[in-house]
XYZ file of C-alpha atoms in Angstrom:
562
model
C 115.885 113.889 138.464
C 116.991 116.726 136.195
C 119.572 119.508 136.367
C 119.213 123.190 135.684
C 121.739 125.053 133.588
C 123.624 126.189 136.689
C 124.112 122.592 137.780
C 121.522 122.607 140.566
C 119.063 119.768 140.873
C 115.515 120.564 139.884
C 112.519 119.087 141.634
C 110.538 118.881 138.422
C 111.501 117.968 134.868
C 112.657 120.652 132.515
C 112.819 121.084 128.781
C 115.760 122.616 127.022
C 115.973 124.033 123.553
C 119.287 122.802 122.228
C 121.373 125.196 120.192
C 123.649 123.945 117.468
C 127.333 123.772 118.247
C 129.831 124.657 115.608
C 132.115 121.791 114.757
C 134.843 121.562 112.151
C 134.583 119.023 109.375
C 137.555 116.715 109.380
C 138.061 113.915 106.924
C 140.469 111.970 109.111
C 138.740 108.928 110.537
C 139.352 109.583 114.233
C 138.614 113.283 114.098
C 135.605 112.642 111.888
C 134.058 110.325 114.460
C 134.542 112.934 117.198
C 132.977 115.563 114.960
C 130.072 113.253 114.107
C 129.431 112.524 117.780
C 129.410 116.250 118.502
C 127.001 116.855 115.621
C 124.689 114.152 116.963
C 124.872 115.701 120.417
C 123.667 119.032 119.013
C 120.577 117.175 117.810
C 120.031 115.983 121.384
C 121.139 112.367 121.130
C 123.989 110.499 122.741
C 126.141 108.228 120.580
C 124.913 104.617 121.002
C 126.190 102.881 117.869
C 129.696 102.274 116.609
C 130.501 104.503 113.644
C 131.775 101.812 111.282
C 130.288 102.876 107.911
C 132.681 104.762 105.627
C 131.245 106.962 102.819
C 131.366 104.146 100.238
C 129.455 101.858 102.578
C 126.881 104.589 103.318
C 126.316 104.761 99.565
C 126.323 100.967 99.450
C 123.339 100.442 101.741
C 121.111 102.691 99.630
C 122.370 101.303 96.331
C 122.080 97.699 97.480
C 118.442 98.266 98.513
C 117.706 99.624 95.037
C 119.211 96.399 93.695
C 118.594 97.346 90.061
C 118.440 94.135 88.046
C 116.786 91.970 90.738
C 114.356 94.831 91.423
C 113.615 95.285 87.735
C 113.012 91.540 87.556
C 110.586 91.706 90.501
C 108.419 94.492 89.038
C 108.571 93.668 85.328
C 105.118 92.186 85.847
C 103.786 95.737 86.345
C 105.578 97.334 83.368
C 104.931 94.879 80.527
C 101.083 94.941 80.706
C 101.024 98.766 81.038
C 103.027 99.955 78.083
C 105.545 97.210 77.345
C 108.742 98.590 75.764
C 107.593 102.219 75.993
C 106.984 101.820 79.717
C 110.337 100.140 80.300
C 112.361 102.737 78.405
C 110.526 106.053 78.655
C 108.611 105.417 81.866
C 111.910 104.649 83.575
C 113.536 107.796 82.143
C 110.697 110.063 83.313
C 110.621 108.614 86.824
C 114.408 108.732 87.171
C 114.408 112.418 86.255
C 111.834 113.400 88.870
C 113.236 111.078 91.538
C 116.476 113.052 91.407
C 114.551 116.080 92.719
C 113.357 113.972 95.648
C 116.915 112.798 96.278
C 118.270 116.356 96.233
C 115.629 117.591 98.680
C 116.313 114.731 101.116
C 120.076 115.083 100.712
C 119.938 118.717 101.813
C 117.962 117.795 104.935
C 120.246 114.848 105.630
C 123.302 117.075 105.504
C 121.747 119.544 107.933
C 120.650 117.009 110.569
C 121.874 113.420 110.065
C 120.135 111.175 112.582
C 118.599 107.698 112.411
C 115.122 109.162 112.924
C 115.697 111.454 109.970
C 112.297 112.196 108.477
C 110.155 112.480 111.602
C 112.959 114.402 113.336
C 113.066 116.929 110.473
C 109.284 117.203 110.559
C 109.384 118.038 114.269
C 112.160 120.575 113.679
C 110.566 122.494 110.806
C 106.794 122.019 111.030
C 104.666 124.747 112.681
C 104.545 124.260 116.481
C 100.783 123.707 116.382
C 101.089 120.719 114.064
C 104.531 119.299 114.618
C 103.544 116.690 117.209
C 100.914 114.989 115.100
C 102.864 115.429 111.847
C 106.017 113.994 113.382
C 103.943 111.087 114.712
C 102.378 110.369 111.296
C 105.717 110.647 109.480
C 107.351 108.300 111.989
C 104.713 105.662 111.342
C 104.619 106.233 107.569
C 108.380 105.904 107.297
C 108.418 102.792 109.472
C 105.612 101.050 107.583
C 107.088 102.143 104.228
C 110.467 100.585 105.009
C 108.919 97.432 106.454
C 106.638 97.105 103.410
C 109.774 97.529 101.297
C 111.301 94.604 103.178
C 108.135 92.566 102.638
C 108.044 93.289 98.901
C 111.760 92.557 98.438
C 111.543 89.266 100.299
C 108.333 88.270 98.529
C 110.018 89.019 95.216
C 112.977 86.893 96.296
C 110.662 84.034 97.283
C 108.948 84.184 93.874
C 112.359 84.184 92.175
C 113.424 81.098 94.137
C 110.229 79.328 93.126
C 110.805 80.330 89.494
C 114.236 78.689 89.688
C 112.602 75.522 91.022
C 110.110 75.626 88.155
C 112.873 76.025 85.558
C 114.896 73.230 87.127
C 111.966 70.788 86.895
C 111.016 71.635 83.303
C 108.037 73.636 84.601
C 106.629 70.529 86.300
C 106.715 72.272 89.684
C 104.099 74.998 90.079
C 104.426 76.623 93.511
C 101.395 77.403 95.643
C 100.960 80.620 97.598
C 101.467 78.696 100.826
C 104.795 77.280 99.648
C 105.964 80.712 98.515
C 104.958 82.201 101.860
C 106.953 79.530 103.704
C 110.057 80.516 101.725
C 109.250 84.159 102.453
C 109.215 83.480 106.213
C 112.538 81.654 105.964
C 114.047 84.626 104.122
C 112.832 87.020 106.816
C 114.448 84.848 109.471
C 117.751 84.824 107.584
C 117.673 88.575 107.109
C 116.913 89.079 110.774
C 120.070 87.204 111.668
C 122.206 89.161 109.172
C 120.828 92.568 110.264
C 121.542 91.652 113.908
C 125.266 91.287 113.275
C 127.778 93.809 114.565
C 127.796 97.180 112.811
C 131.312 96.635 111.472
C 130.223 93.363 109.815
C 127.098 94.912 108.294
C 129.174 97.853 107.055
C 131.801 95.662 105.361
C 129.054 93.657 103.638
C 127.892 96.792 101.809
C 131.049 96.870 99.724
C 130.406 93.295 98.630
C 126.804 94.197 97.800
C 127.837 97.127 95.596
C 130.373 95.087 93.635
C 127.941 92.208 93.055
C 125.157 94.575 91.987
C 127.305 96.389 89.447
C 128.887 93.203 88.097
C 125.445 91.616 87.641
C 124.177 94.695 85.787
C 127.204 94.771 83.483
C 126.932 91.033 82.868
C 123.293 91.379 81.778
C 124.024 94.404 79.582
C 126.833 92.533 77.792
C 125.701 88.893 77.821
C 121.971 89.177 77.074
C 122.369 90.724 73.578
C 125.111 88.218 72.762
C 123.129 85.144 73.861
C 119.654 86.088 72.573
C 118.609 84.126 69.443
C 117.636 86.163 66.391
C 113.954 85.218 66.790
C 113.797 87.098 70.102
C 115.736 90.179 69.022
C 113.668 93.289 68.376
C 114.023 96.264 66.088
C 114.754 99.752 67.385
C 111.258 100.867 66.393
C 109.711 98.205 68.631
C 112.201 98.699 71.466
C 111.648 102.464 71.668
C 108.087 102.707 70.356
C 106.313 99.386 70.909
C 103.284 99.630 73.185
C 101.265 96.959 74.988
C 98.113 97.382 77.043
C 96.665 94.237 78.607
C 94.426 95.678 81.302
C 91.898 97.922 79.561
C 92.900 101.390 80.744
C 93.364 104.112 78.087
C 96.894 103.896 76.714
C 98.080 107.138 78.285
C 96.858 106.177 81.724
C 98.192 102.632 81.375
C 101.616 104.150 80.701
C 101.349 106.210 83.898
C 100.386 103.119 85.901
C 103.613 101.473 84.720
C 105.490 103.984 86.883
C 105.041 101.582 89.794
C 107.997 99.594 88.416
C 110.670 102.341 88.451
C 109.197 104.017 91.548
C 109.512 100.802 93.522
C 112.925 99.925 92.076
C 114.542 103.299 92.834
C 113.216 103.400 96.377
C 114.498 103.091 99.900
C 117.295 105.575 99.260
C 116.579 107.206 102.620
C 118.428 104.194 104.079
C 121.604 106.268 104.174
C 119.853 108.652 106.571
C 118.824 105.861 108.907
C 122.364 104.562 109.352
C 123.832 108.072 109.725
C 124.495 107.472 113.432
C 126.773 104.619 112.354
C 128.557 106.588 109.623
C 131.729 108.639 109.706
C 131.573 112.180 108.305
C 127.801 111.756 108.100
C 126.940 115.366 107.203
C 128.809 114.917 103.918
C 128.577 111.164 103.355
C 124.780 110.907 103.718
C 123.735 113.502 101.080
C 126.209 112.290 98.499
C 125.203 108.674 99.133
C 121.557 109.537 98.426
C 122.326 111.488 95.253
C 124.828 108.927 93.936
C 122.532 105.966 94.566
C 119.598 107.543 92.709
C 121.742 108.934 89.881
C 123.673 105.724 89.183
C 120.506 103.617 89.503
C 118.675 105.870 87.049
C 121.358 105.682 84.350
C 122.377 102.040 84.793
C 118.758 100.911 85.157
C 117.791 102.676 81.931
C 120.587 100.841 80.112
C 119.352 97.489 81.479
C 115.786 98.226 80.377
C 116.966 99.134 76.879
C 118.821 95.810 76.637
C 115.729 93.943 77.862
C 113.367 95.483 75.297
C 115.792 94.628 72.492
C 116.034 90.999 73.652
C 112.553 90.067 74.907
C 110.808 89.221 71.640
C 107.447 90.639 70.593
C 105.114 88.043 72.110
C 104.636 89.809 75.440
C 101.563 87.797 76.387
C 103.548 84.560 76.361
C 106.107 86.167 78.681
C 103.357 87.065 81.149
C 101.563 83.713 80.923
C 104.552 81.361 80.893
C 104.367 78.553 83.496
C 107.686 79.704 84.941
C 105.600 82.428 86.599
C 108.241 85.170 86.464
C 108.519 87.402 83.346
C 112.230 88.184 83.707
C 113.070 84.527 84.256
C 111.130 83.706 81.079
C 113.108 86.304 79.079
C 116.394 84.909 80.374
C 115.229 81.355 79.620
C 114.484 82.326 76.012
C 117.996 83.780 75.663
C 120.272 81.592 77.788
C 118.430 78.283 77.862
C 117.813 76.237 80.987
C 121.328 75.889 82.372
C 122.405 79.418 81.521
C 119.268 80.846 83.068
C 119.738 78.873 86.270
C 123.318 80.160 86.520
C 122.312 83.807 85.999
C 119.158 83.456 88.074
C 121.093 82.115 91.055
C 123.081 85.373 91.115
C 119.879 87.408 90.720
C 118.273 85.632 93.672
C 121.392 86.082 95.799
C 121.592 89.813 95.080
C 117.871 90.128 95.846
C 118.582 88.371 99.139
C 121.268 90.955 99.904
C 118.747 93.722 99.222
C 116.523 92.299 101.935
C 119.255 92.333 104.556
C 120.085 95.968 103.734
C 116.528 97.258 103.926
C 115.911 95.403 107.179
C 119.004 97.132 108.554
C 117.558 100.525 107.547
C 114.053 99.668 108.805
C 115.402 98.534 112.166
C 117.322 101.791 112.643
C 114.200 103.832 111.904
C 112.177 101.632 114.256
C 114.871 101.958 116.928
C 114.960 105.758 116.591
C 111.174 106.102 116.795
C 111.097 103.837 119.847
C 113.892 105.910 121.391
C 111.521 108.872 121.191
C 108.649 106.774 122.599
C 106.658 106.714 119.365
C 105.907 102.983 119.171
C 104.034 100.454 121.282
C 106.499 98.549 123.478
C 109.101 101.265 122.876
C 110.888 100.356 126.097
C 111.539 96.889 124.662
C 112.319 97.884 121.072
C 114.688 100.677 122.152
C 117.563 98.509 123.255
C 121.079 98.137 121.879
C 122.539 94.657 122.191
C 125.676 94.957 124.294
C 127.521 92.279 122.318
C 126.819 93.425 118.744
C 126.064 97.098 119.524
C 123.083 96.881 117.169
C 119.317 97.252 117.818
C 118.514 93.548 117.718
C 115.016 93.958 119.196
C 114.148 96.542 116.543
C 115.405 94.161 113.848
C 113.067 91.357 114.907
C 110.134 93.700 115.546
C 110.454 94.956 111.949
C 110.747 91.414 110.597
C 107.627 90.355 112.516
C 105.527 93.170 111.034
C 106.814 92.231 107.561
C 105.754 88.654 108.230
C 102.202 89.875 108.910
C 102.182 92.036 105.764
C 103.126 88.979 103.715
C 99.785 87.408 104.604
C 98.211 89.784 102.064
C 99.484 87.401 99.381
C 96.736 84.938 100.307
C 94.131 87.519 99.235
C 95.248 87.196 95.609
C 97.638 88.871 93.126
C 96.056 92.319 93.482
C 96.420 92.255 97.247
C 99.980 91.051 96.782
C 100.792 94.029 94.554
C 99.523 96.243 97.373
C 102.676 95.340 99.318
C 104.786 96.928 96.557
C 102.552 100.017 96.340
C 102.422 100.375 100.112
C 106.215 100.607 100.270
C 106.155 103.589 97.900
C 103.131 105.313 99.458
C 104.544 105.041 102.962
C 107.931 106.374 101.917
C 106.572 109.258 99.860
C 104.248 110.382 102.628
C 107.204 110.374 104.999
C 109.408 112.173 102.452
C 106.901 114.870 101.502
C 106.016 116.209 104.935
C 109.510 117.235 106.138
C 110.477 118.595 102.705
C 107.353 120.771 102.649
C 107.652 121.688 106.345
C 111.096 123.128 105.827
C 109.614 125.904 103.692
C 106.095 126.162 105.130
C 106.869 125.888 108.830
C 108.523 129.275 109.223
C 111.439 127.858 111.218
C 115.076 128.896 110.876
C 117.138 126.856 108.421
C 120.818 126.118 109.038
C 122.215 124.162 106.070
C 124.846 121.469 106.294
C 127.897 121.090 104.029
C 125.612 120.090 101.147
C 123.121 122.799 100.275
C 121.065 123.730 97.215
C 121.022 127.403 98.127
C 118.415 129.385 96.200
C 117.412 126.253 94.270
C 116.203 124.542 97.441
C 112.606 125.750 97.163
C 112.075 124.990 93.428
C 113.559 121.524 93.920
C 111.317 120.918 96.952
C 108.172 122.024 95.070
C 108.871 119.655 92.180
C 109.782 116.820 94.557
C 106.622 117.128 96.662
C 104.375 117.527 93.613
C 105.877 114.401 92.060
C 105.448 112.356 95.222
C 101.814 113.417 95.664
C 101.140 112.524 92.031
C 102.850 109.143 92.489
C 100.836 108.197 95.573
C 97.585 109.063 93.755
C 98.321 106.862 90.736
C 99.382 103.995 92.990
C 95.863 103.903 94.424
C 94.300 102.814 91.116
C 93.451 99.152 90.458
C 95.164 97.097 87.785
C 92.120 97.238 85.495
C 89.037 99.489 85.353
C 85.818 98.279 86.982
C 87.509 95.759 89.285
C 85.740 93.073 91.291
C 86.828 92.086 94.784
C 89.781 90.088 93.443
C 90.931 92.956 91.225
C 90.809 95.709 93.836
C 93.927 97.669 94.715
C 94.241 96.971 98.416
C 97.096 99.435 98.850
C 94.701 102.251 99.661
C 92.912 100.052 102.204
C 96.123 99.005 103.920
C 97.783 102.421 103.752
C 94.787 104.501 104.804
C 93.938 101.872 107.404
C 97.457 102.131 108.809
C 97.282 105.933 108.965
C 93.808 105.741 110.504
C 94.971 103.388 113.245
C 98.020 105.589 113.745
C 95.794 108.651 114.320
C 93.355 106.704 116.484
C 96.267 105.597 118.648
C 97.464 109.211 118.811
C 94.075 110.578 119.942
C 93.101 107.810 122.380
C 91.972 109.192 125.751
C 94.663 108.938 128.434
C 96.734 106.304 126.617
C 97.033 108.024 123.209
C 100.212 109.545 121.838
C 98.834 113.068 122.167
C 99.146 112.696 125.943
C 102.747 111.549 126.095
C 104.492 111.856 122.725
C 106.605 115.014 122.698
C 108.658 114.494 119.575
C 112.393 113.780 119.559
C 113.651 113.940 123.135
C 116.150 112.655 125.641
C 116.649 113.264 129.355
C 118.322 116.474 130.434
C 120.979 114.495 132.284
C 121.968 112.789 129.021
C 122.154 116.152 127.280
C 124.531 117.480 129.908
C 126.634 114.327 129.747
C 126.730 114.642 125.957
C 128.331 118.068 126.379
C 125.423 120.208 125.197
C 125.633 123.871 126.115
C 122.544 124.737 128.135
C 122.248 128.449 128.834
C 120.040 129.946 131.570
C 117.614 131.360 129.013
C 117.175 127.947 127.404
C 115.535 126.326 130.415
C 111.761 126.265 130.143
C 109.024 124.888 132.271
C 107.833 121.542 131.014
C 104.278 121.181 129.731
C 101.623 119.090 131.430
C 102.241 116.063 129.259
C 105.901 115.974 130.203
C 105.041 116.430 133.889
C 102.592 113.560 133.811
C 105.208 111.331 132.153
C 107.460 111.874 135.150
C 110.718 112.121 133.211
C 112.933 114.967 132.206
C 113.215 115.650 128.503
C 115.133 117.712 126.052
C 113.056 119.325 123.366
C 115.402 119.422 120.446
C 115.058 122.145 117.917
C 118.364 121.422 116.229
C 118.931 123.769 113.353
C 115.777 125.708 114.061
C 116.902 126.991 117.456
């Protein structure tokens, strides 16, 4: 049953184009929540979550996912063989510079239309009408798989770190198998599922703890590592800023480019602030500044950590890679702090890495929830449920954790397949980032900026951001070494392209495919009226055949483009 603009019941569903309501920005908590709810209503959604995240906590979820030192520790294995010190110092600096353009482009979109669906919603809003259904569909799946792969890579890194601690504690007598590491990985996913299912207010308060622990750990490493490192492991400035290592056989220049996987993966997942925007107060301001602050602080602080590492790692890089401990960063710490000191520091590293996992599962579950809300996923009617006790999307949390559990099985295919999990997280995110950023300028739709806007610099920033992301996805498709055999293949391209292929097959299936029933971001007309949306007589349109066959009223939300 649906209602026309004049309040009369309509016998058939109708679609409304929702116009944006003006709403004052108020920094007082109560008024801010009312304003945020009104802003969400203009996007066509009713408020379903409790707005418990303050601006610091919105920043915290993105910054805690980045994780800095634990993340650097997880991906050091990709940087040392592909450039060594040069990769750690200058590769990080280059990537940080270009990632700020990506952050600025996303921040501007996030300020204009903050919603949990974020990227696929923006794609629907700004892409050309002919292509917006399929593009929104692809972006929704790319963003979901990118975040879930991020969860998988974080938790796998945490499992490896735990096993490294066990190896250190037994004088390297314990050498973990892949099966044992996977068992720890599954246990971590279960723990994170429980944390991410907690009430929004609890998850929000945890972000402050995460930020403090992350920063304290970074400062501790920056100060303590140079002090504790024996003279035999201290390096000269010429080696730290100019030393180069190439273990895999690519030309030096290309090997250096391949090292970008480390900083690209570390400074990732910063769209998390967008995905919890429906739980944030003053979201139109808090979300963009959270994105920019997380990337900016991570870039500067991470560079400082890398500089300290290259000064304190010694020159025998092969021994770092081949040490029985099985984790390069743990080996560096062991050389500097000894067994007991390393175990003390490493326990904090593992704990902070654990916190990263809970944060990214929170973000992934909100994206999964939003996409299910708009009927984009299989079993959407099950996934799109808010637990009445915690007011969080518990089903979406466990659905995301289950997919991550399946992705972790790639580890049994060997180290190269395992690295595909890390690459897949970046490729999925960048595909999802690029499409809405490009669509804003290529789609020909009206743009209404939020409180944060780049003005005339919006297009140049978007061009650089998209070009960088396309370049990054291309280099991530290359194998670790030239002329690989089956064990040395880069399976990221297989998994990523396979995922997109299945996504498009599902979309084009006869009768049951998404092309027959997916109509982008939508809610029922009754909910729009209840949410207080202004629906004028000229805004009521006849629904298309797909909407008629679905048998439910819908609101076609154009948001800022109306």
